[in-house]
PDB file of C-alpha atoms in Angstrom:
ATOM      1  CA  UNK A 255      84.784 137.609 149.247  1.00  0.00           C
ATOM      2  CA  UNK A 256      81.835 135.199 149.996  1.00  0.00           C
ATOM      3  CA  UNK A 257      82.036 133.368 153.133  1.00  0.00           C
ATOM      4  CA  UNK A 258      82.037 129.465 153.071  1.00  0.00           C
ATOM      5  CA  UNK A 259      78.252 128.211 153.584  1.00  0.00           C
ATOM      6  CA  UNK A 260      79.007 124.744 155.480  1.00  0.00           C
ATOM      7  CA  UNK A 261      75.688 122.960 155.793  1.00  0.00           C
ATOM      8  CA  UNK A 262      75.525 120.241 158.466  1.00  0.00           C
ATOM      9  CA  UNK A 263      76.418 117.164 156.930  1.00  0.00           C
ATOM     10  CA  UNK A 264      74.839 113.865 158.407  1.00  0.00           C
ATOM     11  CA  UNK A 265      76.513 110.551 157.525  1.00  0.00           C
ATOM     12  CA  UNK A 266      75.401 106.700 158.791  1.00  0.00           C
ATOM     13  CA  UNK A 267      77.634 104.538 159.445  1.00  0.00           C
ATOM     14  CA  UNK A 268      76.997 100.808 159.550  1.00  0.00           C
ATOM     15  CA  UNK A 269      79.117  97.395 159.956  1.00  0.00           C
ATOM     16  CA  UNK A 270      79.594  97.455 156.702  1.00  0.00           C
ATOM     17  CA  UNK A 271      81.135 100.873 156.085  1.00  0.00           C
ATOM     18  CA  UNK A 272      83.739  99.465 158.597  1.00  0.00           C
ATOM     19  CA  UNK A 273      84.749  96.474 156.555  1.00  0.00           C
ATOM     20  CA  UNK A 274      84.900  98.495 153.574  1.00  0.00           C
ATOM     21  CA  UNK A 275      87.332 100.911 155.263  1.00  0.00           C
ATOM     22  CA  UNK A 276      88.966  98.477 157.217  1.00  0.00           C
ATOM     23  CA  UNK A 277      90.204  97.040 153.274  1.00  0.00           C
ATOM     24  CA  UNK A 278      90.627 100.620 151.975  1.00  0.00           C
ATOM     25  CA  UNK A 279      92.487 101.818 154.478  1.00  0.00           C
ATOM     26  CA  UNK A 280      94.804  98.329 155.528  1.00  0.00           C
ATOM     27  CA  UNK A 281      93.571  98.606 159.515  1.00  0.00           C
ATOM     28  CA  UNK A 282      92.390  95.161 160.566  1.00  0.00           C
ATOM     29  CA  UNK A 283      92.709  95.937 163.897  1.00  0.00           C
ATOM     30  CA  UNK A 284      89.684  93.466 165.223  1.00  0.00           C
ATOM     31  CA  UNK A 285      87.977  96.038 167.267  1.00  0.00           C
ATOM     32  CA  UNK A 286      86.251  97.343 164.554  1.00  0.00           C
ATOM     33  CA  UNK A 287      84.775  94.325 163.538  1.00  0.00           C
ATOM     34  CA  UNK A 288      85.048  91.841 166.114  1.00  0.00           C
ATOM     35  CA  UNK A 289      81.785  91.703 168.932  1.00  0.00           C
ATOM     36  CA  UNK A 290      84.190  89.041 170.853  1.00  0.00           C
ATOM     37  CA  UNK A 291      87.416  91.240 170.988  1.00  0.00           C
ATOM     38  CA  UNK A 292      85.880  94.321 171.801  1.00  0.00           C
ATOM     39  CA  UNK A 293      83.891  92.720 174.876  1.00  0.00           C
ATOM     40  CA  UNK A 294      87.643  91.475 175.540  1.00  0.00           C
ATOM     41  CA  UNK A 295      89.172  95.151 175.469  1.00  0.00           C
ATOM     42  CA  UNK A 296      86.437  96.260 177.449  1.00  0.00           C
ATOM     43  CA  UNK A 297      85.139  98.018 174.990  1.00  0.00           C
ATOM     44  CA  UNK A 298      81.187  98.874 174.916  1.00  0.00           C
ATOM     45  CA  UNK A 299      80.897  97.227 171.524  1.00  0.00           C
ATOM     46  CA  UNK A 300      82.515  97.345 168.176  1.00  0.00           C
ATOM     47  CA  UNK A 301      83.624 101.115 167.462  1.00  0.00           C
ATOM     48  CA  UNK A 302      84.165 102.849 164.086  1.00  0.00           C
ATOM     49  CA  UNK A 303      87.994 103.159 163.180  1.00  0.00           C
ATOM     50  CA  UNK A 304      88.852 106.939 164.542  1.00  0.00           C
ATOM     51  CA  UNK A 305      90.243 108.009 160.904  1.00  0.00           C
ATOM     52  CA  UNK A 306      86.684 106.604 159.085  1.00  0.00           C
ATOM     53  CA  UNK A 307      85.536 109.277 161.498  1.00  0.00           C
ATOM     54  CA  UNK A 308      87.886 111.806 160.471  1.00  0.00           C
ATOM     55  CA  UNK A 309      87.337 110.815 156.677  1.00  0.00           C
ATOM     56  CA  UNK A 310      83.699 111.356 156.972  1.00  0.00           C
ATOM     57  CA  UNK A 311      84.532 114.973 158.082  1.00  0.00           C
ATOM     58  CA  UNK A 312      87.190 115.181 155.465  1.00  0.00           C
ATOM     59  CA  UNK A 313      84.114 114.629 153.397  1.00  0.00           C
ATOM     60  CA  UNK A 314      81.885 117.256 154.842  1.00  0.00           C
ATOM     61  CA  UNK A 315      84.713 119.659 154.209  1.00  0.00           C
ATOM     62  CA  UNK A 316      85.684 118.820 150.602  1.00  0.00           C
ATOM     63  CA  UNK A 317      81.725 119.308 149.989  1.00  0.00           C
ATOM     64  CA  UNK A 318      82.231 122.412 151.621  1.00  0.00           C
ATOM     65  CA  UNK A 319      85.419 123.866 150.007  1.00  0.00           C
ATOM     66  CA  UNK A 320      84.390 122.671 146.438  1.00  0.00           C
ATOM     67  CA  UNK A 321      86.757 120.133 146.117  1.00  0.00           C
ATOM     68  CA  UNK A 322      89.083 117.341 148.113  1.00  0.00           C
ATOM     69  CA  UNK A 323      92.088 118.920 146.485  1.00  0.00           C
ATOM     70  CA  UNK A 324      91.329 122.523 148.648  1.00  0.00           C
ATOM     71  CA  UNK A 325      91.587 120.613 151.818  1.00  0.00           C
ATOM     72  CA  UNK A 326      95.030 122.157 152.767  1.00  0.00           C
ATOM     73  CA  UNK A 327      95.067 120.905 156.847  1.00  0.00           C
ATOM     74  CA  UNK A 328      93.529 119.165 159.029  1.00  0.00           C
ATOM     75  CA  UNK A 329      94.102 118.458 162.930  1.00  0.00           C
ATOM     76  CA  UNK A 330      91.698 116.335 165.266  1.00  0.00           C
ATOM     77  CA  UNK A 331      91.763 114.996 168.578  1.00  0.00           C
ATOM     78  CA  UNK A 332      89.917 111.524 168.668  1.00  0.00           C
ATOM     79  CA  UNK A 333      87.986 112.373 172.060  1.00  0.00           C
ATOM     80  CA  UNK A 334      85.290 109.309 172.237  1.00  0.00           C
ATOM     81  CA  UNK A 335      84.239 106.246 170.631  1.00  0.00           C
ATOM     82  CA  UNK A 336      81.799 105.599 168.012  1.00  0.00           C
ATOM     83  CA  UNK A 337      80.044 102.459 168.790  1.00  0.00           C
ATOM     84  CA  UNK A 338      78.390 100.724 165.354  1.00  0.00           C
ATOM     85  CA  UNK A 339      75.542  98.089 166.616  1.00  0.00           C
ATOM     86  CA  UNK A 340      75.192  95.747 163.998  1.00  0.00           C
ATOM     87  CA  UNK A 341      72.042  96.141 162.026  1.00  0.00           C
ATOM     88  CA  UNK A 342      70.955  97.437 159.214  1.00  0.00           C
ATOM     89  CA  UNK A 343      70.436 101.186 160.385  1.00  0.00           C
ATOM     90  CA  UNK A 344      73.881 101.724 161.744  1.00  0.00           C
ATOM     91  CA  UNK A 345      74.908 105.079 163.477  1.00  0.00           C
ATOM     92  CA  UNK A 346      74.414 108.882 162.294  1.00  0.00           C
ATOM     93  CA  UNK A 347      77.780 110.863 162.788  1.00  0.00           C
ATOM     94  CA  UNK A 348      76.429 115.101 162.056  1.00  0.00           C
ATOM     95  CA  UNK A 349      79.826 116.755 160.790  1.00  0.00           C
ATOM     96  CA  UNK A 350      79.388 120.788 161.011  1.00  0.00           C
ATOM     97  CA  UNK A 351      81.823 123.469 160.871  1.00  0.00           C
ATOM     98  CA  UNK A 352      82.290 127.000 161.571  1.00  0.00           C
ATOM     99  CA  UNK A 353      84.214 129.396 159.551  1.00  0.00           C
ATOM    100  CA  UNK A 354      86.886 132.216 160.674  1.00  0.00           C
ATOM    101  CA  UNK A 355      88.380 134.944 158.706  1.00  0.00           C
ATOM    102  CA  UNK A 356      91.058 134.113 156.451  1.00  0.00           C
ATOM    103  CA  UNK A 357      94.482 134.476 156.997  1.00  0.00           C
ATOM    104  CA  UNK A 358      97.151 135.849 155.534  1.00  0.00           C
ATOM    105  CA  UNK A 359      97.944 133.230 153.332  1.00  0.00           C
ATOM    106  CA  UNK A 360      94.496 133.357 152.130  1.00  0.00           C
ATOM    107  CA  UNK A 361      93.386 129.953 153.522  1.00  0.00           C
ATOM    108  CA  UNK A 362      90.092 130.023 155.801  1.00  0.00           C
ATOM    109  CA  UNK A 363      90.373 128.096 158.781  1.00  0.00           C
ATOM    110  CA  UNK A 364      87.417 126.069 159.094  1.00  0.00           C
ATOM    111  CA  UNK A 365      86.190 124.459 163.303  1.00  0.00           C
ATOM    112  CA  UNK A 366      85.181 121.226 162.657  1.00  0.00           C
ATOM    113  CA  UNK A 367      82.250 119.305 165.260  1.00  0.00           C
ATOM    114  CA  UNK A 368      82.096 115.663 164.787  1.00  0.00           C
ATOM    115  CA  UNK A 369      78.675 114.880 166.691  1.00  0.00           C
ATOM    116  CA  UNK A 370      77.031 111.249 167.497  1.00  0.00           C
ATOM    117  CA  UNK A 371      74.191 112.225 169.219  1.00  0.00           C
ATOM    118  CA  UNK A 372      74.714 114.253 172.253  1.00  0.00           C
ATOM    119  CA  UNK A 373      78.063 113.029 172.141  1.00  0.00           C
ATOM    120  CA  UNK A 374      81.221 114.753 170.758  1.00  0.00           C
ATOM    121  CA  UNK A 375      83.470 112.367 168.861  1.00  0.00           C
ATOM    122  CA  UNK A 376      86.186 114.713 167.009  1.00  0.00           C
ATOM    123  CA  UNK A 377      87.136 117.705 169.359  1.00  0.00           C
ATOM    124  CA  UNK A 378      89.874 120.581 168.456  1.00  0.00           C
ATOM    125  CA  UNK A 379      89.014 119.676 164.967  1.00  0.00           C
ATOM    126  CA  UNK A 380      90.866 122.864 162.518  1.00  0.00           C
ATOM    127  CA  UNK A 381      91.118 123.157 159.180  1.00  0.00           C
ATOM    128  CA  UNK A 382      92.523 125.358 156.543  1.00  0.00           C
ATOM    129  CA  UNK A 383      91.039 125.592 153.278  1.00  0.00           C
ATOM    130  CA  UNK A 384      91.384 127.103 150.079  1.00  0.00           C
ATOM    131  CA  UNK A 385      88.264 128.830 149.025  1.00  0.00           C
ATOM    132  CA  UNK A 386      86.714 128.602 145.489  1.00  0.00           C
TER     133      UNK A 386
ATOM    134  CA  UNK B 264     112.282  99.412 203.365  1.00  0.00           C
ATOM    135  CA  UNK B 265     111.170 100.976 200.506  1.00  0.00           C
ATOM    136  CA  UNK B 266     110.972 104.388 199.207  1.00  0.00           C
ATOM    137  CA  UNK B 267     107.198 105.416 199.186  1.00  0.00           C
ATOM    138  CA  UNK B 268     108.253 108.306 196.922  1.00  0.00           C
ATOM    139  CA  UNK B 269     109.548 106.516 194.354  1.00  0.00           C
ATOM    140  CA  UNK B 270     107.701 104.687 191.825  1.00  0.00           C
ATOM    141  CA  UNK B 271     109.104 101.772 189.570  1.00  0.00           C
ATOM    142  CA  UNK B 272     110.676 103.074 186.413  1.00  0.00           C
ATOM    143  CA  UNK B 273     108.790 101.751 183.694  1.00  0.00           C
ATOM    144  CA  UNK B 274     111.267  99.539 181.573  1.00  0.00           C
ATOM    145  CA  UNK B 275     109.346 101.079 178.291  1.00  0.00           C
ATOM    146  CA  UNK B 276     110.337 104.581 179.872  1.00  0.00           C
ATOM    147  CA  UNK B 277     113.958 103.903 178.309  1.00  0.00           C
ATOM    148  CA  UNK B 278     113.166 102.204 175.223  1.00  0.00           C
ATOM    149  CA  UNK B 279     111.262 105.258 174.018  1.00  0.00           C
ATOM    150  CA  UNK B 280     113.649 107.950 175.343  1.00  0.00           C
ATOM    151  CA  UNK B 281     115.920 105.683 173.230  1.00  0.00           C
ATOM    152  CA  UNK B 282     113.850 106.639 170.073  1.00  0.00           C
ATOM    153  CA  UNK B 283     113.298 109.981 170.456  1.00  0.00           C
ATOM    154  CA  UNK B 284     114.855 112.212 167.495  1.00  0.00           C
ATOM    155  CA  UNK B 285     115.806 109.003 165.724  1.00  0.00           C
ATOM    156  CA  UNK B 286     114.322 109.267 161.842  1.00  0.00           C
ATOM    157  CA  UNK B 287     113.492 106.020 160.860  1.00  0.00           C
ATOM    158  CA  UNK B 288     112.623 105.302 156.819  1.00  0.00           C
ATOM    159  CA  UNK B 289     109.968 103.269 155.457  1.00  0.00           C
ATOM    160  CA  UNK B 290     112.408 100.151 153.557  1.00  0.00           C
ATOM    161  CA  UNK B 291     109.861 100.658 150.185  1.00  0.00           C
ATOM    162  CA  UNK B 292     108.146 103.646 148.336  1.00  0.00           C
ATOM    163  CA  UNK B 293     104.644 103.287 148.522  1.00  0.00           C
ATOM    164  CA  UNK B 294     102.736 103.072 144.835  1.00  0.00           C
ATOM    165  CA  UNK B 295      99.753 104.631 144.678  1.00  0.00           C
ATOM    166  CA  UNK B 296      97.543 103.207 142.414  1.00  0.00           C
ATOM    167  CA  UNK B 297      94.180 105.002 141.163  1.00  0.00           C
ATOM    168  CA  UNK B 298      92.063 101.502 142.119  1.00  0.00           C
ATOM    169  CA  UNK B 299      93.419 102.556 145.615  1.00  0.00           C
ATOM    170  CA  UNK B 300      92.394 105.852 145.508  1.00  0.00           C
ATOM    171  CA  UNK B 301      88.672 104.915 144.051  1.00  0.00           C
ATOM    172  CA  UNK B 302      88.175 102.435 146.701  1.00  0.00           C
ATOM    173  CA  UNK B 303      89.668 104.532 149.648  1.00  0.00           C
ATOM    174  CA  UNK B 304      87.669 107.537 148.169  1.00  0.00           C
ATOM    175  CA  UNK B 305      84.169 104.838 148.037  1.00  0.00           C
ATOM    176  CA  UNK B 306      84.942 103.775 151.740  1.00  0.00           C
ATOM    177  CA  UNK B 307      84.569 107.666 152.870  1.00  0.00           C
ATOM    178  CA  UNK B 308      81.930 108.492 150.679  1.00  0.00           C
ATOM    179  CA  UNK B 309      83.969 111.021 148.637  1.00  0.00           C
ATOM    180  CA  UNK B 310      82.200 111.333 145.513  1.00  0.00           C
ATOM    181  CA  UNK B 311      84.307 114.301 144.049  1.00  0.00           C
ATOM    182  CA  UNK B 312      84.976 113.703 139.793  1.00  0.00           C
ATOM    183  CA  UNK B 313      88.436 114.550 140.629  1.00  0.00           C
ATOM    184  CA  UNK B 314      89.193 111.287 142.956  1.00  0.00           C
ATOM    185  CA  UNK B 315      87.133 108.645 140.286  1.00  0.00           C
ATOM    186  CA  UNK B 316      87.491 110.379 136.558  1.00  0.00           C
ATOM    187  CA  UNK B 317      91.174 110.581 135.021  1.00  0.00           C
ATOM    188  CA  UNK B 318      89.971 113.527 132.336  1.00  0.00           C
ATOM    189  CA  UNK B 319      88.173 115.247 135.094  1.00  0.00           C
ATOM    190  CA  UNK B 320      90.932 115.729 137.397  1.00  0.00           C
ATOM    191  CA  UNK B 321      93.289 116.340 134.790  1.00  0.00           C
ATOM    192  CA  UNK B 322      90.702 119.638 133.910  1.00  0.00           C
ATOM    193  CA  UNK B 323      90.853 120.430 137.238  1.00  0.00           C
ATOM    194  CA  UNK B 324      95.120 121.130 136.830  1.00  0.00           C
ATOM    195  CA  UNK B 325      96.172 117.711 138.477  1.00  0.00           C
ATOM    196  CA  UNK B 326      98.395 114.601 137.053  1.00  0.00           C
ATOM    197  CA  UNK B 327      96.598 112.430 137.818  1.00  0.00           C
ATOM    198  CA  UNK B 328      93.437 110.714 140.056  1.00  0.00           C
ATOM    199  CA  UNK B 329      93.612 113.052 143.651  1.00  0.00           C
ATOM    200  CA  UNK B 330      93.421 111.111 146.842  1.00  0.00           C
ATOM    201  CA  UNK B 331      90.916 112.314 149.454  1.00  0.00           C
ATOM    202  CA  UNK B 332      92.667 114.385 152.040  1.00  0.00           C
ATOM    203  CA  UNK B 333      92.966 111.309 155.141  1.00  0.00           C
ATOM    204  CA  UNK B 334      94.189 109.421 152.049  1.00  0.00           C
ATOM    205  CA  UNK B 335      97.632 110.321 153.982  1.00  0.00           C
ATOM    206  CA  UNK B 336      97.161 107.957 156.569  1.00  0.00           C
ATOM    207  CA  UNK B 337      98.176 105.096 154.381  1.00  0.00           C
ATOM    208  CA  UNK B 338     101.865 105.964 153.809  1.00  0.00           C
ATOM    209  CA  UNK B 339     102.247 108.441 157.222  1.00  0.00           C
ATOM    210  CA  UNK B 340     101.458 104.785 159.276  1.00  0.00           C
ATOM    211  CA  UNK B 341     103.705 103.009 157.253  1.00  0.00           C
ATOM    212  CA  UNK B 342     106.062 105.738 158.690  1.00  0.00           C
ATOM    213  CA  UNK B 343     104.465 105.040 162.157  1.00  0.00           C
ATOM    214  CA  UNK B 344     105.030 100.905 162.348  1.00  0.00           C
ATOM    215  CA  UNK B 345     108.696 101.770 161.829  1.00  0.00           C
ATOM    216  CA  UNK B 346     108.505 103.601 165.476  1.00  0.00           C
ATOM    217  CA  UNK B 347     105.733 101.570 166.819  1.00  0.00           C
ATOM    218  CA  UNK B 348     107.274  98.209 166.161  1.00  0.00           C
ATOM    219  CA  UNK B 349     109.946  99.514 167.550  1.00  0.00           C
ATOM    220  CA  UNK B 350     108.642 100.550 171.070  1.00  0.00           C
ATOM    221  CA  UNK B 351     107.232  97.011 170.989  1.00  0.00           C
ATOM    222  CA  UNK B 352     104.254  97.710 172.673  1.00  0.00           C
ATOM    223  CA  UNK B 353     100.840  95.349 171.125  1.00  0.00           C
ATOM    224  CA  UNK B 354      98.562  96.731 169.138  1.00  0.00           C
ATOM    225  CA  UNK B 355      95.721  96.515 170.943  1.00  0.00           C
ATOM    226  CA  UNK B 356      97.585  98.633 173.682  1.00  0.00           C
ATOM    227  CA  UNK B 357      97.543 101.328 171.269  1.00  0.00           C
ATOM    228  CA  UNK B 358      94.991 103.884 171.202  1.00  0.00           C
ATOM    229  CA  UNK B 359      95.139 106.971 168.602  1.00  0.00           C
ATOM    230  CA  UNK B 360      94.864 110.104 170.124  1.00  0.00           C
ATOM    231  CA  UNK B 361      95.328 112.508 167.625  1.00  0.00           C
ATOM    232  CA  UNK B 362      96.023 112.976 164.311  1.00  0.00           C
ATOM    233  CA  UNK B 363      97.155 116.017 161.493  1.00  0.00           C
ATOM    234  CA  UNK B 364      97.704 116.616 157.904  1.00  0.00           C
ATOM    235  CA  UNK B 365      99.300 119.306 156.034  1.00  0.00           C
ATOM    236  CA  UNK B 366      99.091 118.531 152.470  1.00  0.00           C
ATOM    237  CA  UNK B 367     102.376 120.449 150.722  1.00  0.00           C
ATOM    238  CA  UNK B 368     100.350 119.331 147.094  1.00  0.00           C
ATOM    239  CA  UNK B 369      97.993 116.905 146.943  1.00  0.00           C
ATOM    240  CA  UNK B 370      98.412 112.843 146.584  1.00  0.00           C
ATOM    241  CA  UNK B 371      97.806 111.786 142.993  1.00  0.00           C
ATOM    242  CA  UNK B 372      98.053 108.477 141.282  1.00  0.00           C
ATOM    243  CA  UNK B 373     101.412 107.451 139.754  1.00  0.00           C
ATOM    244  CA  UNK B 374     102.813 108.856 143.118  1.00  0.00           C
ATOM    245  CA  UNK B 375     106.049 106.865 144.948  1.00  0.00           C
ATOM    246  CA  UNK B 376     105.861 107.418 147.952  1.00  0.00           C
ATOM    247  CA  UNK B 377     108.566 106.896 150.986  1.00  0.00           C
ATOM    248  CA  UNK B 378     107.836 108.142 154.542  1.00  0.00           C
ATOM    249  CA  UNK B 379     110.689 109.417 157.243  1.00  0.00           C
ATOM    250  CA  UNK B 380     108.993 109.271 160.955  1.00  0.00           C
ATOM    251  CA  UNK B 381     110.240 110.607 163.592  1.00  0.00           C
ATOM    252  CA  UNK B 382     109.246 110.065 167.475  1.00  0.00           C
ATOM    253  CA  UNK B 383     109.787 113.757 168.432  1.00  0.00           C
ATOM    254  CA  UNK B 384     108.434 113.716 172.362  1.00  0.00           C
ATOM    255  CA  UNK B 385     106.903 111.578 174.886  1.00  0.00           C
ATOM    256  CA  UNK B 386     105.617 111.993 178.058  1.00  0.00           C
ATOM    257  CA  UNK B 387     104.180 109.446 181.060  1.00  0.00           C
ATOM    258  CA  UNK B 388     101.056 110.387 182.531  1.00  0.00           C
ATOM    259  CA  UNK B 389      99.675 107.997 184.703  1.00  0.00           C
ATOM    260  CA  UNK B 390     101.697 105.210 183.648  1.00  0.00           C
ATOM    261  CA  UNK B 391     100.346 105.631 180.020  1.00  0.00           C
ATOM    262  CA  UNK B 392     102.916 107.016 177.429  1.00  0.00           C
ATOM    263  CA  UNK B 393     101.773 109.952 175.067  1.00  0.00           C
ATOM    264  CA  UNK B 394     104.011 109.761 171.985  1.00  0.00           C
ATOM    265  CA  UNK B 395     104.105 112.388 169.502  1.00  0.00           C
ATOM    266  CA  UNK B 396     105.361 111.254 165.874  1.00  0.00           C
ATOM    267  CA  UNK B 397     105.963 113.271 162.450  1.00  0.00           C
ATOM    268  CA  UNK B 398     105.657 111.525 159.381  1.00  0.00           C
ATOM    269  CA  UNK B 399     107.385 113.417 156.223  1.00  0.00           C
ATOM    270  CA  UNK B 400     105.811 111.452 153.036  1.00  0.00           C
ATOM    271  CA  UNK B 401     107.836 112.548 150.166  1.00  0.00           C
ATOM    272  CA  UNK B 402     107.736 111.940 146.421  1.00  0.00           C
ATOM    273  CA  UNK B 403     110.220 110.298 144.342  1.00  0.00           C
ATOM    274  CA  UNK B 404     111.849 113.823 143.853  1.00  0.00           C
ATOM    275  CA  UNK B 405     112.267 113.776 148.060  1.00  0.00           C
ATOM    276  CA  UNK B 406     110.001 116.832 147.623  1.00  0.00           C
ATOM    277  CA  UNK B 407     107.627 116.447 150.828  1.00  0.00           C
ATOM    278  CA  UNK B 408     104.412 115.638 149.833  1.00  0.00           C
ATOM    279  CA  UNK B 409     102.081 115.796 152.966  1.00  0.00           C
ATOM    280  CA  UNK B 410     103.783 116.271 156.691  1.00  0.00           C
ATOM    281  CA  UNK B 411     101.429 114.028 159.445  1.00  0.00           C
ATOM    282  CA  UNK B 412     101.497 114.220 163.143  1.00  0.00           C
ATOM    283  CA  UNK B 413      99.940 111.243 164.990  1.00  0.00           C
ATOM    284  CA  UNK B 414      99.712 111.030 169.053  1.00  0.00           C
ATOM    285  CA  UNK B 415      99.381 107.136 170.081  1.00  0.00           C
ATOM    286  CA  UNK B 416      98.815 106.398 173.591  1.00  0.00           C
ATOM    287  CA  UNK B 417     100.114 103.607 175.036  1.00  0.00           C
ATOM    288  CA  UNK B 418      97.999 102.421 177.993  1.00  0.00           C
ATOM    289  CA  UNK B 419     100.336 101.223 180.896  1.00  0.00           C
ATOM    290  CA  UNK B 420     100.158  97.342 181.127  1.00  0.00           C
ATOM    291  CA  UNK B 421     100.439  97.621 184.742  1.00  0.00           C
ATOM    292  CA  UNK B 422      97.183  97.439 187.113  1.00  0.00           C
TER     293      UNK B 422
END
């Protein structure tokens, strides 16, 4: 059986991709878009919804698994913020993953590292997936 | 004088031992529509055939349109306001700590959703509550569709 190749994925994120989410998703809470009410939560700026964050690596590992629909789990811990300046270049989240054996059940669990620069933003990430 | 030892018990302390174990049910099923899963599969960047084209996710075996997999968060937090509005505490108090899916089949269009969540621990750690919640989404059927697991923090308004 052919191991999983899982290929770094890099993804930007920018203002915009949090309005978009914010409306796909029904979370208006206003520190993800508001600069006033995140300087009020003491917050270092407006930060990325932590499930956009968990989509985007949803993403990395449907490209990975050959499909959403093979996405069987997924558990993360949100462990820090993702702060989106607002401009036009936005912020590069790097989703990799490391693969174990499969189980019994024939799903292959699947480490997932959410990274945003030096900084880790998804931590005990696991998946199980079923393989092509 | 007072008792050095002994802190003040946090008046949310009862209200969520109060909740624990309780299953509370979300009052409508939850449609979902396949404009809802384009745009929520768009906002993630999930360009897979099977969450945009009809014919090709039929080919791949499925009813109908397939919803990325953190599609789930849509009906499992309509399962968690039931608890959370319920503890009281405002939103902006609440941070997410964690979050699971197990997907029992995936979401599809057409799909009725209702979600049963359940506040199933909490502890106090510094004066900030840790609340574990399941949400069961099942189908029109009852057959569980996806089973969630959020942990939202509340911070301690105190200090």
């Amino acid at each position: 059986m052919s191991a999983l190749a899982t290929p770094p994925q890099t993804y930007t994120v920018t203002r915009a991709d949090l309005v978009r989410y914010a409306g796909a998703s029904g979370d208006f809470n206003p520190i993800h878009y508001s600069d006033r009410i995140a300087a009020a939560m003491g917050l270092p700026g407006v930060i990325a919804h932590g499930m956009l964050t968990m989509g985007l690596a949803a993403r990395a590992l449907s490209t990975w698994a050959g499909g959403p629909d093979r996405v069987v789990s997924f558990t993360v811990r949100f462990t820090s913020m993702v702060v989106v300046p607002d401009d036009d270049a936005g912020v590069a989240l790097e989703v990799s993953g490391e693969v174990a054996e499969p189980g019994e059940d024939g799903l292959v669990p699947v480490s997932v590292t959410v990274r945003c620069g030096e900084q880790v933003v998804l931590g005990r990430a696991v998946a199980h997936v079923r393989a092509a | 004088m007072q008792d050095a030892h002994r802190a003040p018990r946090d008046p949310l302390t009862d209200v969520i031992d109060e909740l624990v174990g309780q299953p509370f049910v979300t009052p409508a099923a939850y449609e979902v529509s396949r404009a809802k899963i384009r745009e929520f599969a768009d906002a993630v960047g999930e360009t897979s055939p099977i969450c945009h084209d009809v014919d090709a996710a039929r080919a791949a075996g499925h009813r109908d349109l397939v919803a990325p997999p953190t599609f789930a968060v849509i009906p499992a937090f309509r399962g968690l306001y039931e608890v959370m509005s319920r503890v009281g505490a405002p939103l902006h108090q609440q941070v997410h700590g964690e979050q699971g899916f197990t997907h029992h089949r995936p979401i599809v269009a057409g799909d009725e959703l209702v979600t049963t969540a359940t506040l199933e621990r909490t502890r106090a750690v510094a004066g900030n509550h840790f609340l574990t919640v399941s949400a069961v989404v099942a189908d029109a059927s009852g057959a569980p569709v996806t089973t969630a697991r959020s942990v939202v923090v509340v911070l301690g308004g105190a200090s």
